[in-house]
Coordinates of C-alpha atoms (C1' of nucleotides) in Angstrom, one line a residue:
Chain A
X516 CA -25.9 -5.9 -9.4
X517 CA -28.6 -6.4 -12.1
X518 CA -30.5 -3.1 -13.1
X519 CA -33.1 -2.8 -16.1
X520 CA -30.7 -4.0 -18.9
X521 CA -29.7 -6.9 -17.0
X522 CA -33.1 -7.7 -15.6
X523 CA -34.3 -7.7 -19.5
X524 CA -31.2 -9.8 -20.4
X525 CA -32.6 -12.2 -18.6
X526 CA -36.2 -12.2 -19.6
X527 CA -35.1 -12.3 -23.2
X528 CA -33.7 -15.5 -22.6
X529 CA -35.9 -17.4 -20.5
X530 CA -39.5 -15.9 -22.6
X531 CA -38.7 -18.9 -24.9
X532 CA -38.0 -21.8 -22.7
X533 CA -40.9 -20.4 -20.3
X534 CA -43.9 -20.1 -22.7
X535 CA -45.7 -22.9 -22.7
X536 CA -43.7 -24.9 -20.2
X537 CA -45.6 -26.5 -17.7
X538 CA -43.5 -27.2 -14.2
X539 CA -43.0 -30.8 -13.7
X540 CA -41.2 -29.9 -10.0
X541 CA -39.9 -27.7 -7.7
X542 CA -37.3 -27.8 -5.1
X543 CA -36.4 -25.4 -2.3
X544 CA -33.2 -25.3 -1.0
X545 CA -33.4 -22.2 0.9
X546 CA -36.4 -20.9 2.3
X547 CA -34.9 -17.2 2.7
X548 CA -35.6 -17.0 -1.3
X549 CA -39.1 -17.1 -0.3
X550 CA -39.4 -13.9 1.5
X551 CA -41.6 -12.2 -0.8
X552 CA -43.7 -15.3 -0.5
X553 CA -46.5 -15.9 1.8
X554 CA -46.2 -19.7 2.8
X555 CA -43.5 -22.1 3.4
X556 CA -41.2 -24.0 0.8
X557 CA -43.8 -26.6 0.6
X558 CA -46.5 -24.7 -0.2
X559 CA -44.5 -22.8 -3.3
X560 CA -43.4 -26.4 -4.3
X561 CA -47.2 -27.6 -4.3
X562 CA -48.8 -24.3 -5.8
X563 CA -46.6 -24.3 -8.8
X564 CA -46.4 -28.1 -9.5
X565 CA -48.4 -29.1 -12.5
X566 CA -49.2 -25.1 -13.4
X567 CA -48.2 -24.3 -17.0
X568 CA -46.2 -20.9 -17.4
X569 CA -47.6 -18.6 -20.4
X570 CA -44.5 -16.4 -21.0
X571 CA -42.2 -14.0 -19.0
X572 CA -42.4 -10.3 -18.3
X573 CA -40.6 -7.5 -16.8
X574 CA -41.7 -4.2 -15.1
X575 CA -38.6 -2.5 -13.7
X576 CA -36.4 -4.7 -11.9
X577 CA -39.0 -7.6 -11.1
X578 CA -39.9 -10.4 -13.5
X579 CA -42.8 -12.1 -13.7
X580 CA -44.3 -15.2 -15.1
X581 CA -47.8 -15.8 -15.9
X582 CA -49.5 -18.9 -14.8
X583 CA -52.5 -20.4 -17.2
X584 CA -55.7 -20.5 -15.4
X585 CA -57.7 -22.8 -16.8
X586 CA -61.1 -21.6 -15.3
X587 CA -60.2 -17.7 -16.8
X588 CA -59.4 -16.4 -20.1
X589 CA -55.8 -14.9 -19.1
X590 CA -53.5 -16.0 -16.0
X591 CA -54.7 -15.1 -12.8
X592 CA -51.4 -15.6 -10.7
X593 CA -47.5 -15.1 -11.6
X594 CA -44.3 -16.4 -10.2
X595 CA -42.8 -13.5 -9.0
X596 CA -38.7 -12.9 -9.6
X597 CA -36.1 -10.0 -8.1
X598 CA -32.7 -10.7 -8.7
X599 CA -31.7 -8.5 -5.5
X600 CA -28.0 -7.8 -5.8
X601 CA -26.8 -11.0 -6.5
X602 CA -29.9 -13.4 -8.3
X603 CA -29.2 -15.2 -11.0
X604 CA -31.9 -17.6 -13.0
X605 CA -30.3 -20.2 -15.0
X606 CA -31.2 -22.8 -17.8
X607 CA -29.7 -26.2 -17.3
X608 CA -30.2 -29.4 -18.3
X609 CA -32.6 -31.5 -16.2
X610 CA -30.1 -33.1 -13.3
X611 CA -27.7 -30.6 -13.8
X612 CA -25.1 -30.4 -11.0
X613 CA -26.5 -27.9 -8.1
X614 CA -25.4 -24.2 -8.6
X615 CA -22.9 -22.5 -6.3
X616 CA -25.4 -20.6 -4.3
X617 CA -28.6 -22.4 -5.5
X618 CA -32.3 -21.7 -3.7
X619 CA -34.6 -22.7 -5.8
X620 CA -35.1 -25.3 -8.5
X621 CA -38.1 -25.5 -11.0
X622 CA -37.9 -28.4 -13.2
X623 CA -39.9 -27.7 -16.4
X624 CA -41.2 -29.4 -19.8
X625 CA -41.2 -27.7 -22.5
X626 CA -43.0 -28.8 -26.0
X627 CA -40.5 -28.1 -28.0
X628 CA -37.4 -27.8 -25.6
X629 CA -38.1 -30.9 -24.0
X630 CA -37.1 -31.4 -19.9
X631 CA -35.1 -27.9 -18.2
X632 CA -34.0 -27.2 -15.2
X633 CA -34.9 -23.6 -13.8
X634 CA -32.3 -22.6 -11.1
X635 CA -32.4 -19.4 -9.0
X636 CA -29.2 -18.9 -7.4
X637 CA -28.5 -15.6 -5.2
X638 CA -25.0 -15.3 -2.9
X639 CA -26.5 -12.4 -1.1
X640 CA -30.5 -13.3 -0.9
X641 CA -31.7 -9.8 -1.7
X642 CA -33.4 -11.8 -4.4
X643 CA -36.5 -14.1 -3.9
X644 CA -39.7 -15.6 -5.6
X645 CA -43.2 -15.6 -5.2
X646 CA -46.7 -16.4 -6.1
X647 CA -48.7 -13.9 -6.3
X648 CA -52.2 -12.4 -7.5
X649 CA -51.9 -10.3 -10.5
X650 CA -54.0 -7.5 -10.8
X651 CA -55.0 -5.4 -13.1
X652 CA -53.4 -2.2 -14.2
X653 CA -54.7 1.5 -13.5
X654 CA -54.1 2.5 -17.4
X655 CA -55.0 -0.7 -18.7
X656 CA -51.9 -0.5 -20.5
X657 CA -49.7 -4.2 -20.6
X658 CA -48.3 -4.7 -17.2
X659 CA -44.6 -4.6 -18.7
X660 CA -42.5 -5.7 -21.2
X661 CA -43.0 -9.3 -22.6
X662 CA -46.3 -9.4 -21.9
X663 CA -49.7 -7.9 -23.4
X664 CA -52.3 -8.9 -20.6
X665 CA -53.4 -5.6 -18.9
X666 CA -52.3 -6.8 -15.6
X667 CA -49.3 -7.1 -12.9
X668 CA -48.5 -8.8 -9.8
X669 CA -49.8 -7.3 -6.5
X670 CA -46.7 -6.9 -5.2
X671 CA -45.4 -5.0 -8.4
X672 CA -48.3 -2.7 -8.6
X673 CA -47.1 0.1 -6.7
X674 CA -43.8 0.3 -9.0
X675 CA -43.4 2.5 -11.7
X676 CA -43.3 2.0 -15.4
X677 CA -39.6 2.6 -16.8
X678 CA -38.6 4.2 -19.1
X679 CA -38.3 1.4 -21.8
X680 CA -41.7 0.7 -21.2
X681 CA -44.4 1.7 -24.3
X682 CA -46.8 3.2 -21.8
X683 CA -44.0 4.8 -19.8
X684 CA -45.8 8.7 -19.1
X685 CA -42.9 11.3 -19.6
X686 CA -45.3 14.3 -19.0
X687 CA -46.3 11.8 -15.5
X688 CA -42.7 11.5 -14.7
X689 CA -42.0 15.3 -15.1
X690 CA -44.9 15.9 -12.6
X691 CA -43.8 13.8 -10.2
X692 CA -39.9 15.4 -10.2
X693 CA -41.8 18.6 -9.7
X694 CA -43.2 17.4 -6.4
X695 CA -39.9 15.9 -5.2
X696 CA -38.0 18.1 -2.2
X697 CA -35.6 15.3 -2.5
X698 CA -32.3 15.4 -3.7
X699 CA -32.5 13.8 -7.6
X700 CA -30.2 10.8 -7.3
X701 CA -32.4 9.1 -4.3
X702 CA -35.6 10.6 -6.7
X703 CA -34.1 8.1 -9.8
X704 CA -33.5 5.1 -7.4
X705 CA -36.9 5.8 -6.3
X706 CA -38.7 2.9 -7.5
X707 CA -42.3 4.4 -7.3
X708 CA -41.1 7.3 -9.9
X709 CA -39.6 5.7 -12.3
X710 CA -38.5 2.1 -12.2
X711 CA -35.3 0.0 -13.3
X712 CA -32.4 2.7 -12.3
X713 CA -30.2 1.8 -10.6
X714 CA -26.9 3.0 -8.2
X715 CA -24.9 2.7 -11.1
X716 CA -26.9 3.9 -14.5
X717 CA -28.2 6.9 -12.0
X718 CA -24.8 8.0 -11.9
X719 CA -24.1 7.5 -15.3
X720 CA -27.3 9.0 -16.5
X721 CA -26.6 12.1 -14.2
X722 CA -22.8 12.5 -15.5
X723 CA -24.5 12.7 -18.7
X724 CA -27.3 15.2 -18.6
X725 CA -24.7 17.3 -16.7
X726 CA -26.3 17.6 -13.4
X727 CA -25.4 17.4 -9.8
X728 CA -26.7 14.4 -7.8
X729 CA -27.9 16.9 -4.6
X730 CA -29.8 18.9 -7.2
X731 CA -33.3 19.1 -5.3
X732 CA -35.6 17.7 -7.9
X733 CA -38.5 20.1 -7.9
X734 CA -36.2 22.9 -8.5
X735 CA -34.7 21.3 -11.8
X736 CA -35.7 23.1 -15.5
X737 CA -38.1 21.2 -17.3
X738 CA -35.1 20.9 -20.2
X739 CA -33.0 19.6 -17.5
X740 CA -35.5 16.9 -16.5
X741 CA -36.0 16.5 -20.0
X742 CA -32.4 15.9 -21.2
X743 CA -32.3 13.6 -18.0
X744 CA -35.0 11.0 -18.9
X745 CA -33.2 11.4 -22.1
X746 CA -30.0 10.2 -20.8
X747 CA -31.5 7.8 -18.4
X748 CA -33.0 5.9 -21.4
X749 CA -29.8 6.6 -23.8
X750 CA -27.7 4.8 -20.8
X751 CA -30.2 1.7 -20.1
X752 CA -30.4 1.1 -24.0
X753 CA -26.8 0.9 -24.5
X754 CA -26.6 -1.4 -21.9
X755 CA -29.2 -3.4 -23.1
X756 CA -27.6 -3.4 -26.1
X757 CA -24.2 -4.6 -25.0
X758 CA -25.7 -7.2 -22.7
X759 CA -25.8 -5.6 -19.3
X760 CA -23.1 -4.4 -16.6
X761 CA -20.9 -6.8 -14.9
X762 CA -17.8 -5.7 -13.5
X763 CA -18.0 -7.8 -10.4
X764 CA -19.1 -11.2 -11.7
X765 CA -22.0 -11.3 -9.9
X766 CA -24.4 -10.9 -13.0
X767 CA -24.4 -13.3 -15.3
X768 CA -27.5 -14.2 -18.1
X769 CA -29.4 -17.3 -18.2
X770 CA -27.0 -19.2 -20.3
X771 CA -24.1 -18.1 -17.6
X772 CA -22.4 -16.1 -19.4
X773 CA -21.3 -12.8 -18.0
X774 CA -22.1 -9.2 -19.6
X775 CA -19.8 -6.5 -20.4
X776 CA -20.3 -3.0 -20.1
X777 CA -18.0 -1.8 -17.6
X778 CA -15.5 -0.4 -19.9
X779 CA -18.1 2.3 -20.8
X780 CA -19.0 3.6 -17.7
X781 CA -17.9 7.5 -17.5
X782 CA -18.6 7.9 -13.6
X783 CA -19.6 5.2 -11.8
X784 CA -16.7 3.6 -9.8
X785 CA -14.4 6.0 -11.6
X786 CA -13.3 7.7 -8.5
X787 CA -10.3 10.0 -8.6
X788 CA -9.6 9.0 -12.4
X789 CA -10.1 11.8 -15.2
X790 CA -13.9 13.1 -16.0
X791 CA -14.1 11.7 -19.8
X792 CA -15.5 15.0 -20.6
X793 CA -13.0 17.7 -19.0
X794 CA -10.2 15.5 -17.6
X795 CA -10.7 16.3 -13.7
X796 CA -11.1 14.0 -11.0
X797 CA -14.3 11.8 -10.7
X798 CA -15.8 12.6 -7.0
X799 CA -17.2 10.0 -4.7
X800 CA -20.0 11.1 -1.7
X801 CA -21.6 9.2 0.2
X802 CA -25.5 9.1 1.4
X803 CA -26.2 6.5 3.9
X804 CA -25.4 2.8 2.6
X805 CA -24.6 4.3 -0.7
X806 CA -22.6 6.4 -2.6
X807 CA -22.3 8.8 -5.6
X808 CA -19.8 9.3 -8.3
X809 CA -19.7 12.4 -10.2
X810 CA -17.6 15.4 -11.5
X811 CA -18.1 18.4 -9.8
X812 CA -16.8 20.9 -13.1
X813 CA -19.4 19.5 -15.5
X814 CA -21.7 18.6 -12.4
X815 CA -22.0 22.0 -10.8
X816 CA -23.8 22.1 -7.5
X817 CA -26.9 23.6 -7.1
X818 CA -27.2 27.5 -6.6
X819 CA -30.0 26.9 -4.9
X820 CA -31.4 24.2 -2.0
X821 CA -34.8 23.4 -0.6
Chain B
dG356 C1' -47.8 12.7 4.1
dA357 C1' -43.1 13.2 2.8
dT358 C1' -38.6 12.2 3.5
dA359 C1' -34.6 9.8 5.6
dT360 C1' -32.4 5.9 7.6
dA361 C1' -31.7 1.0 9.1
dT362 C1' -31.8 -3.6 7.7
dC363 C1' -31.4 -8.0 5.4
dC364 C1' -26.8 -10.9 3.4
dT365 C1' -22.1 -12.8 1.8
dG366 C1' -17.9 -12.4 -0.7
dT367 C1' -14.0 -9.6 -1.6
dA368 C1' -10.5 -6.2 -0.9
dG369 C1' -7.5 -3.8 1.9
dG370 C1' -5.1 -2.7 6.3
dC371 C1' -2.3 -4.3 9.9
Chain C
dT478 C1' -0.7 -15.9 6.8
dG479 C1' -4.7 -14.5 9.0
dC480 C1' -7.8 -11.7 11.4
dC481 C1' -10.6 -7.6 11.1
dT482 C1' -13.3 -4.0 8.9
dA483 C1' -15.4 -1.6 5.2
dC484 C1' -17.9 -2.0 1.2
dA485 C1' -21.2 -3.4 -2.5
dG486 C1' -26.6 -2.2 -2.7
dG487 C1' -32.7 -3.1 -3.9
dA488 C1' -36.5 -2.8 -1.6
dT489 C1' -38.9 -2.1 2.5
dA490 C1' -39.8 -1.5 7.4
dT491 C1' -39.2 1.8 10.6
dA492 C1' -38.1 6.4 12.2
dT493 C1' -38.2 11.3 11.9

DNA sequence: GATATATCCTGTAGGC
DNA sequence: TGCCTACAGGATATAT
């Protein structure tokens, strides 16, 4: 279940085999990875066919990849990625044997990698591609990491920075918690506040900024919200920097190998096993199709609601 | 307008 | 062994 680190992961290893590539091919297995993308299989396999990618970037949990415009100074359209729950994008060889769950195939040449094959494979199909428009941004800041053109895909536009990003506004971010009546777990997986957290480094950055997921956000001390973000970027560094969570197999980088972080998780999926911090039980709750692990003695609940 | 819930999907784990 | 159910959850459409 890729979040930011493992979304990054990923870019980091395809930026090199992607900038500068121009696609040779494309093949769609499965429409149902298009759904973010408005036309059939054969128009994605006829719009990208012959375009030349300029790099690959990352706002969030969405990657992007530039297409070279050859009537414009800078790209004007981007392959669009999510990853969903389950999406994986994998280098192979050219005529590499079809991935377990394969959608989509972009064949690529590279001028200094020569011929690769480009596979997005997704069990669950939360994931999908697209081409879009990329516009340009509000702050005129880079749209994201790997990337400095001043621009994003339309259909990423309305996501937030994260907190990795240079241009990332904490005093913004702080201003938008104060306007939140909403408890501040769903406020972190809330992509239009901040971007890239997930289910499981929301816990983890919660468990360690010592606060209780039903805290109502607007009601949290600016040096709570403050040691939060901390912790929220403190978690999604070390994850980056041990190669992204992946205790259920399903994430795996573009070479196919699969990440470890697991064993450092504090809360998350911990339930009923000592707090690493006081030794009682890890809680689970549940709030509609999800659920939150915490400890209630270092988590206390709020004193006060609403 | 803000907030909460339902929905898409498939593989795995656990109960019986 | 095998059937059944619950569960995992990102983004978004729909409902409150």
């Amino acid at each position: 279940m890729p979040e930011l680190p493992e979304v990054e992961v990923v870019r980091a290893g395809l930026a090199p085999a992607l900038a500068g590539a121009t696609v040779l091919g494309v093949s769609v297995l499965d429409e149902r990875a298009l759904t973010r993308h408005t036309g059939d299989g054969a128009h994605f396999e006829a719009a990208l066919t012959g375009r030349r990618i300029t790099g690959a970037a990352r706002r969030g949990k969405f990657l992007w990849f530039p297409l070279e415009d050859p009537a414009e100074d800078a790209p004007t359209e981007a392959i669009v990625a999510h990853l969903g729950m389950s999406g994986q994008i994998l280098l192979r060889a050219p005529g590499a044997a079809p991935e377990r769950h394969e959608r989509v195939r972009l064949d690529i040449q590279h001028p200094d990698h020569g011929e690769l094959s480009v596979v997005f494979a997704d069990q669950r199909t939360f994931g999908s591609l697209a081409l879009d428009p990329l516009v340009p941004t509000p702050d005129a800041e880079p749209g994201g990491i790997g990337t400095t053109d001043a621009a994003v895909p339309a259909q990423v536009s309305h996501i937030a920075r994260d907190p990795l990003d240079p241009a990332f506004s904490d005093a913004g971010f702080r201003a938008a918690l104060a306007r939140k009546d909403s408890a501040i777990k769903r406020v972190l997986l809330d992509q239009t506040v901040v971007s890239g957290v997930g289910n499981i480094y929301a816990d983890e950055a919660l468990w360690a900024a010592r606060i209780h997921p039903e805290t109502t956000a607007r009601l949290l001390p600016t040096r709570a919200v403050n040691r939060l973000l901390a912790e929220v970027r403190r978690v999604l560094e070390k994850a980056l920097a041990e190669g992204g969570t992946s205790f259920d197999a399903q994430y795996v980088n573009v070479n196919g190998q699969a990440g470890y972080f697991a064993h450092s998780l504090n809360a998350y999926g911990r339930t009923g096993q000592p707090c690493p911090r006081c030794g009682r039980p890890i809680v689970r709750t549940s709030f509609t199709n999800r659920s939150s692990h915490f400890c209630p003695h270092c988590q206390r609940v709020p004193r006060h609601r609403g």
